[in-house]
XYZ file of C-alpha atoms in Angstrom:
465
model
C -0.280 0.115 0.017
C 1.205 3.189 -1.343
C -0.744 6.824 0.437
C 0.584 9.924 -0.399
C -0.147 12.790 2.033
C 0.188 16.486 2.038
C -0.166 19.278 5.206
C -0.671 22.714 4.842
C 1.819 23.143 7.508
C 5.215 22.052 8.630
C 5.690 18.940 10.335
C 8.753 19.144 13.284
C 10.858 16.275 13.388
C 9.567 15.174 16.558
C 6.252 14.896 15.386
C 6.254 12.318 12.609
C 6.493 9.953 15.241
C 2.875 9.960 16.284
C 1.680 10.353 12.930
C 3.247 7.210 11.838
C 1.797 5.760 14.881
C -1.759 7.184 13.826
C -1.210 6.106 9.821
C -0.456 2.347 11.305
C -3.152 2.254 13.876
C -5.842 3.368 10.463
C -4.165 1.239 7.541
C -2.674 -1.657 9.578
C -4.759 -2.071 13.179
C -4.342 -5.495 13.258
C -0.177 -5.821 13.424
C 2.081 -5.058 16.344
C 4.309 -2.769 14.858
C 7.515 -1.934 16.417
C 8.019 1.513 17.979
C 9.533 4.497 15.123
C 12.646 4.046 13.857
C 14.139 7.145 12.959
C 16.018 6.591 10.492
C 17.248 9.999 9.956
C 15.245 13.141 10.287
C 12.926 12.945 7.368
C 12.326 9.397 7.309
C 11.162 6.091 9.812
C 10.188 2.647 9.560
C 8.546 0.191 11.517
C 8.601 -3.504 11.270
C 6.452 -6.860 11.789
C 6.757 -10.475 12.069
C 4.421 -13.149 12.921
C 4.027 -16.189 12.234
C 2.063 -16.513 8.697
C 3.617 -12.380 7.782
C 6.241 -10.069 7.930
C 5.849 -6.550 7.084
C 8.100 -3.098 6.710
C 6.271 0.273 7.093
C 8.426 3.502 5.822
C 7.277 7.239 6.731
C 8.760 9.701 4.292
C 8.493 14.068 4.854
C 9.569 16.548 3.557
C 8.500 20.251 3.587
C 9.512 23.813 3.483
C 7.460 27.135 4.866
C 4.810 25.835 2.378
C 4.334 22.748 3.951
C 4.854 18.938 4.283
C 4.283 16.289 1.528
C 5.347 12.768 1.748
C 4.150 9.127 1.335
C 3.075 6.183 4.194
C 4.079 2.707 2.524
C 3.451 -0.708 3.400
C 5.109 -4.347 2.032
C 3.398 -7.187 3.993
C 4.310 -10.865 2.330
C 4.243 -14.297 3.266
C 6.870 -15.459 6.207
C 8.513 -17.729 3.883
C 8.655 -15.663 0.722
C 12.369 -15.439 -0.897
C 14.381 -12.512 -0.213
C 14.550 -11.236 -4.298
C 10.333 -10.775 -3.773
C 10.900 -8.660 -1.035
C 13.620 -6.661 -3.026
C 11.869 -6.741 -6.120
C 8.754 -5.128 -4.274
C 11.280 -2.279 -2.669
C 12.284 -0.984 -5.950
C 8.602 -1.039 -7.157
C 8.061 1.381 -4.696
C 11.467 3.435 -5.131
C 10.088 3.376 -8.455
C 6.943 5.091 -7.814
C 6.540 8.552 -9.029
C 3.039 10.519 -8.924
C 2.761 12.482 -11.780
C -0.314 14.814 -10.523
C -3.382 16.377 -11.568
C -4.130 19.427 -13.395
C -6.895 20.835 -12.639
C -6.552 24.122 -11.140
C -4.922 24.876 -13.884
C -0.759 25.766 -14.493
C 1.719 28.050 -12.876
C 3.677 29.672 -15.838
C 6.453 31.615 -16.248
C 5.676 35.162 -17.366
C 6.076 34.769 -20.968
C 9.587 34.873 -21.368
C 10.857 36.652 -18.863
C 12.241 35.315 -16.405
C 14.264 33.568 -18.486
C 15.656 36.124 -20.240
C 16.937 37.609 -17.514
C 19.224 34.723 -16.835
C 21.829 36.050 -18.794
C 22.809 35.445 -22.125
C 21.934 38.164 -24.710
C 18.247 37.519 -26.311
C 15.431 39.602 -26.600
C 11.802 38.648 -25.542
C 10.518 37.471 -28.720
C 6.630 38.056 -29.744
C 4.077 35.509 -29.508
C 6.838 33.035 -28.262
C 4.280 32.198 -25.522
C 4.877 31.081 -21.272
C 7.334 28.295 -20.398
C 5.013 25.919 -17.702
C 6.718 25.733 -14.588
C 4.928 23.537 -12.386
C 1.233 21.625 -13.762
C -1.103 22.126 -11.112
C -1.519 24.770 -8.295
C -1.460 22.392 -5.568
C 0.977 19.836 -7.154
C 3.704 19.277 -4.436
C 7.505 19.486 -5.986
C 7.229 15.790 -5.341
C 5.510 14.955 -7.783
C 7.235 16.504 -10.812
C 8.088 14.507 -13.504
C 12.117 14.726 -14.137
C 13.837 17.041 -16.646
C 14.722 15.563 -19.986
C 18.546 14.890 -20.765
C 19.463 13.140 -23.151
C 23.709 13.876 -22.734
C 25.254 16.605 -24.707
C 26.038 18.373 -27.595
C 27.934 20.867 -29.231
C 26.780 24.706 -30.421
C 28.548 26.845 -31.932
C 28.044 30.995 -32.172
C 26.385 31.164 -35.326
C 27.405 35.393 -35.213
C 30.960 34.705 -36.164
C 31.941 31.052 -35.043
C 33.743 32.404 -32.040
C 33.169 30.029 -29.573
C 32.305 26.532 -29.406
C 29.706 25.111 -25.984
C 28.720 21.478 -25.161
C 25.429 22.001 -24.476
C 22.235 19.436 -23.521
C 20.932 17.735 -25.827
C 17.474 18.963 -26.846
C 17.390 21.742 -24.995
C 16.557 24.922 -25.981
C 19.758 26.308 -26.547
C 20.597 30.712 -27.176
C 23.497 32.654 -28.072
C 25.980 34.114 -30.028
C 28.889 37.116 -30.136
C 27.330 40.527 -29.024
C 29.676 42.929 -30.856
C 28.953 46.677 -29.401
C 31.835 47.811 -31.066
C 34.691 46.027 -33.109
C 36.823 45.878 -29.896
C 34.175 45.173 -27.851
C 32.776 41.278 -27.757
C 30.587 39.747 -25.695
C 29.881 35.892 -26.236
C 27.146 34.636 -24.505
C 25.172 30.915 -24.333
C 21.884 29.923 -22.639
C 20.301 26.357 -22.383
C 16.770 26.119 -21.017
C 15.430 22.005 -20.171
C 11.647 21.420 -22.699
C 10.095 21.791 -19.332
C 11.683 25.363 -18.559
C 12.480 24.027 -15.070
C 16.487 24.651 -15.431
C 18.494 27.551 -16.938
C 22.008 27.424 -17.558
C 23.986 30.255 -19.056
C 27.893 31.713 -19.814
C 27.705 35.494 -20.590
C 26.334 38.340 -20.682
C 25.901 40.395 -24.009
C 23.977 42.960 -22.033
C 26.892 44.158 -19.287
C 28.999 46.956 -20.710
C 32.889 47.627 -20.228
C 32.528 50.452 -17.736
C 34.791 53.619 -17.185
C 35.089 54.807 -13.438
C 33.930 58.398 -12.411
C 36.744 60.909 -12.962
C 35.196 64.783 -11.726
C 36.460 66.301 -14.739
C 33.902 64.122 -16.812
C 31.795 64.750 -13.940
C 31.868 68.678 -14.836
C 31.651 67.779 -18.684
C 27.831 65.653 -17.708
C 29.239 61.827 -17.701
C 28.033 61.506 -13.869
C 27.639 57.386 -12.621
C 25.588 56.057 -14.996
C 26.063 58.048 -18.401
C 26.482 56.333 -20.913
C 28.839 56.576 -24.301
C 31.070 54.575 -26.857
C 28.461 51.375 -25.334
C 30.155 51.380 -21.799
C 29.338 53.191 -19.088
C 30.293 55.213 -16.032
C 29.839 53.176 -12.875
C 32.321 52.877 -9.761
C 34.290 49.905 -9.229
C 31.702 47.226 -7.794
C 34.759 44.238 -6.082
C 32.884 40.597 -7.583
C 31.549 39.429 -4.648
C 28.952 42.201 -3.961
C 28.711 42.512 -7.788
C 26.895 38.887 -8.037
C 24.538 39.350 -5.855
C 23.229 42.761 -7.548
C 23.699 41.203 -10.273
C 21.230 37.864 -8.872
C 18.881 40.780 -7.218
C 18.713 43.405 -10.363
C 18.093 40.208 -12.586
C 15.607 37.754 -10.975
C 14.232 40.506 -8.556
C 10.727 41.150 -10.390
C 10.137 36.825 -10.045
C 11.784 35.271 -7.021
C 10.511 36.305 -3.158
C 12.931 36.528 -0.674
C 16.601 35.986 -2.443
C 19.136 34.726 0.042
C 22.554 34.368 -0.335
C 23.418 31.173 1.445
C 27.209 30.573 0.401
C 29.668 32.693 -0.766
C 33.512 32.111 -1.819
C 36.036 33.691 -3.170
C 38.289 32.750 -5.969
C 40.886 34.111 -6.780
C 42.842 31.728 -8.999
C 39.714 31.614 -11.342
C 40.275 35.607 -11.147
C 44.950 35.130 -11.887
C 43.513 32.815 -14.708
C 40.446 34.443 -16.318
C 42.519 38.202 -15.814
C 45.678 37.510 -16.225
C 48.288 38.540 -13.641
C 50.006 41.148 -15.585
C 48.190 45.132 -15.937
C 45.110 44.994 -13.302
C 45.334 47.033 -10.505
C 42.099 44.998 -9.387
C 41.541 41.309 -10.074
C 38.853 39.237 -8.237
C 36.409 36.066 -8.794
C 33.311 35.029 -6.445
C 30.538 32.773 -6.532
C 27.248 32.973 -5.011
C 25.186 29.635 -3.598
C 21.534 32.055 -3.455
C 17.740 31.143 -2.417
C 14.547 32.066 -3.645
C 10.486 31.644 -4.363
C 8.920 31.936 -7.367
C 5.060 31.694 -6.086
C 5.665 28.709 -4.018
C 8.097 27.101 -6.170
C 11.306 26.723 -4.197
C 13.787 27.767 -6.255
C 18.399 27.908 -5.986
C 20.823 29.461 -7.694
C 24.552 29.070 -8.414
C 26.131 32.486 -9.778
C 30.049 33.112 -10.511
C 31.394 36.692 -11.793
C 35.133 37.473 -12.576
C 35.490 41.832 -12.085
C 39.140 42.600 -13.634
C 40.218 46.993 -12.994
C 43.205 49.045 -14.584
C 43.814 52.007 -12.922
C 46.177 55.031 -14.250
C 47.022 58.741 -14.363
C 43.690 59.173 -12.446
C 41.410 57.315 -14.534
C 40.426 53.440 -14.995
C 38.116 51.033 -16.365
C 37.004 47.635 -15.520
C 34.646 44.586 -16.663
C 33.056 41.724 -15.518
C 35.151 39.785 -17.577
C 33.059 36.555 -16.445
C 29.228 35.646 -15.366
C 28.083 32.381 -15.700
C 25.255 30.434 -13.592
C 22.106 28.122 -13.022
C 18.808 28.756 -11.984
C 16.352 25.406 -11.180
C 13.948 24.055 -8.763
C 15.326 23.488 -5.479
C 14.263 19.579 -6.328
C 16.770 18.921 -8.876
C 18.961 21.590 -7.763
C 21.869 19.789 -8.533
C 20.771 18.240 -12.313
C 21.499 22.486 -12.844
C 24.512 22.517 -11.382
C 25.907 19.227 -12.948
C 25.001 21.083 -16.839
C 26.508 24.618 -15.831
C 29.753 23.238 -14.675
C 29.593 20.643 -18.198
C 29.034 23.669 -19.946
C 31.873 25.862 -18.194
C 34.233 22.938 -18.923
C 33.519 22.229 -22.560
C 33.099 26.028 -22.854
C 36.445 26.661 -26.225
C 37.404 30.264 -27.954
C 37.395 28.270 -32.408
C 41.171 29.447 -32.920
C 40.679 30.120 -36.713
C 38.052 33.621 -35.293
C 40.881 34.369 -32.587
C 43.511 34.655 -35.699
C 41.278 36.738 -37.825
C 39.824 38.987 -35.612
C 40.495 42.172 -34.160
C 43.407 42.289 -31.525
C 41.790 42.247 -29.060
C 40.363 38.879 -30.271
C 43.279 36.828 -28.998
C 42.314 38.384 -25.222
C 38.939 37.469 -25.064
C 39.975 33.676 -26.616
C 42.856 33.173 -23.602
C 40.250 34.919 -21.194
C 36.900 32.220 -22.452
C 39.728 29.091 -22.843
C 41.508 29.616 -19.175
C 38.426 30.484 -17.488
C 37.035 26.967 -18.087
C 40.719 24.917 -16.934
C 39.989 27.187 -14.105
C 36.758 26.447 -12.951
C 37.817 22.955 -13.138
C 40.292 23.256 -10.880
C 38.929 25.463 -8.755
C 34.798 25.234 -7.916
C 34.786 21.873 -9.016
C 37.107 21.090 -5.815
C 35.729 23.474 -3.958
C 32.274 23.856 -2.777
C 30.564 22.988 -6.200
C 32.756 19.967 -5.841
C 30.030 19.406 -2.533
C 27.262 19.528 -4.227
C 27.775 17.524 -7.437
C 31.017 16.185 -7.281
C 31.858 14.535 -10.501
C 30.538 13.309 -13.708
C 29.032 9.833 -12.268
C 27.386 11.745 -9.524
C 25.828 14.112 -12.009
C 25.047 10.682 -15.144
C 23.105 9.012 -11.704
C 20.927 12.551 -11.092
C 19.949 11.867 -14.373
C 19.460 8.493 -14.268
C 16.579 9.029 -11.453
C 13.673 10.323 -10.320
C 14.584 14.357 -10.230
C 11.726 15.035 -7.466
C 13.167 12.393 -5.046
C 14.551 13.846 -2.149
C 17.191 12.384 -0.159
C 14.848 9.778 2.148
C 13.211 8.595 -1.124
C 15.872 8.205 -3.165
C 17.290 5.377 -0.605
C 13.437 4.009 -0.264
C 14.366 0.479 -1.674
C 17.550 0.045 1.335
C 14.460 1.195 4.009
C 12.186 -1.760 3.339
C 14.649 -4.057 2.756
C 16.531 -2.534 6.763
C 19.408 -1.997 5.053
C 21.731 -0.203 5.274
C 24.921 1.383 2.844
C 28.163 1.802 5.784
C 32.109 2.336 3.593
C 35.468 1.015 4.723
C 37.051 4.904 5.201
C 40.407 2.583 4.388
C 39.958 0.931 1.337
C 36.068 2.560 0.103
C 34.447 -0.395 -0.028
C 31.091 -0.326 0.889
C 29.023 -2.702 2.846
C 25.128 -3.494 3.020
C 24.187 -4.227 6.494
C 20.996 -4.111 8.463
C 19.506 -1.143 10.219
C 19.728 -0.943 13.653
C 23.217 -0.812 15.933
C 24.245 2.863 15.922
C 27.553 1.650 15.063
C 29.009 -0.964 12.272
C 32.998 -2.442 12.991
C 34.659 -4.446 10.847
C 38.209 -6.258 11.916
C 41.131 -7.227 9.475
C 39.790 -10.310 8.675
C 36.532 -8.913 7.183
C 34.435 -9.867 10.420
C 31.650 -7.814 10.951
C 29.209 -6.604 13.917
C 27.293 -3.843 14.988
C 27.337 -2.199 18.400
C 25.142 0.901 20.002
C 28.723 0.896 22.021
C 32.166 1.521 21.282
C 35.014 -0.577 19.225
C 34.467 -4.335 20.888
C 38.393 -4.822 20.404
C 41.375 -2.581 19.780
C 41.451 -4.452 16.365
C 37.779 -3.511 14.862
C 38.267 -0.696 12.687
C 34.195 1.188 12.005
C 32.365 1.343 8.758
C 31.007 5.214 7.953
C 27.542 5.672 7.305
C 27.365 6.832 3.340
C 24.486 9.386 3.866
């Protein structure tokens, strides 16, 4: 039996056991269930066994300020059934997806406005309609189908063939080389998933080069905010401040309660993108932020590099790199894997670099070096903690995108198992739930305890999240 449920309020973890017990009493009152076992803060398990049947029940939930969603499941079968049958049933439960209904209309992006605010250089297309974000106003995020993904294919700048970048197959891709002047080349590319849920971009053709304000310029009418020659007068903004301003200015009309939850400086990215000679100021910073689109939680990752050159009382500065992604919170790993792949595959065309104007070589080096720098810095730092490697990214697309962490391990919960790892060898083992600690000796013998090591030669096996 599988029972999905929802609540208008958040479910405190300390109240989950009583609700789980109430469900057990209502739907399986004749069984003698064990006391609910807390597997993690959002997952509980109870078991029953008698002379005829054995059963396991799982209570999984997730919530936010908008309410709580989850499912209550019971698996029951004859006591003498083969273990393989229990495993098969567990896998069936793990693959279950709720598609919801569309009875109350659909929540949609306002035209292409939100999509166009995510970097790039495109303008809204008249008559292009809206992008569906969530079908059914009462549909929980966990009921959304997975975002389509079928691997990557190359995208080439259609304007001057200045760059190539690998983008997801079947996604809507825009991009090119925006030229405000003969020496102002701004490459950009943006990919939007077919369901409109994930947008990833590199570059923004709308960001100009900046001139720092001077007393003389202000007297001549070129104060802060003045625009001329394709540029703009603006005081230098450090990378960390700029990236947050960019997020709030471009997304503030569509996302509410935008909050930066993580921020990091990347001096190695700045050095690779901006070079080490001639820059008075060279910085790079990345942020992770959250927000709400109506009642849909969203997560974004943005990266910015800035560079300034000052001499003889005047100066200029540039946003030498900007990239990021925005997606619903339940598929942030998918969006992150896409932008990381795009950054790592972005390459300037050497023929274009050789034939273009004098600054093309600098543009080419900048965008070629940034790919390696981002790979070395961000993949090895906090973004790597969110999407550690290509194998993890592939695994994301291979499973139900809307499942929360507890549901990902649902088959293990049904079977009463958990995964542990030997930190010395990296080998993983399936063990029974119950003991607080798990141990293995030099001969490969396993035991579980609710206290310390059973002896001096036993090493602890660590739980795999």
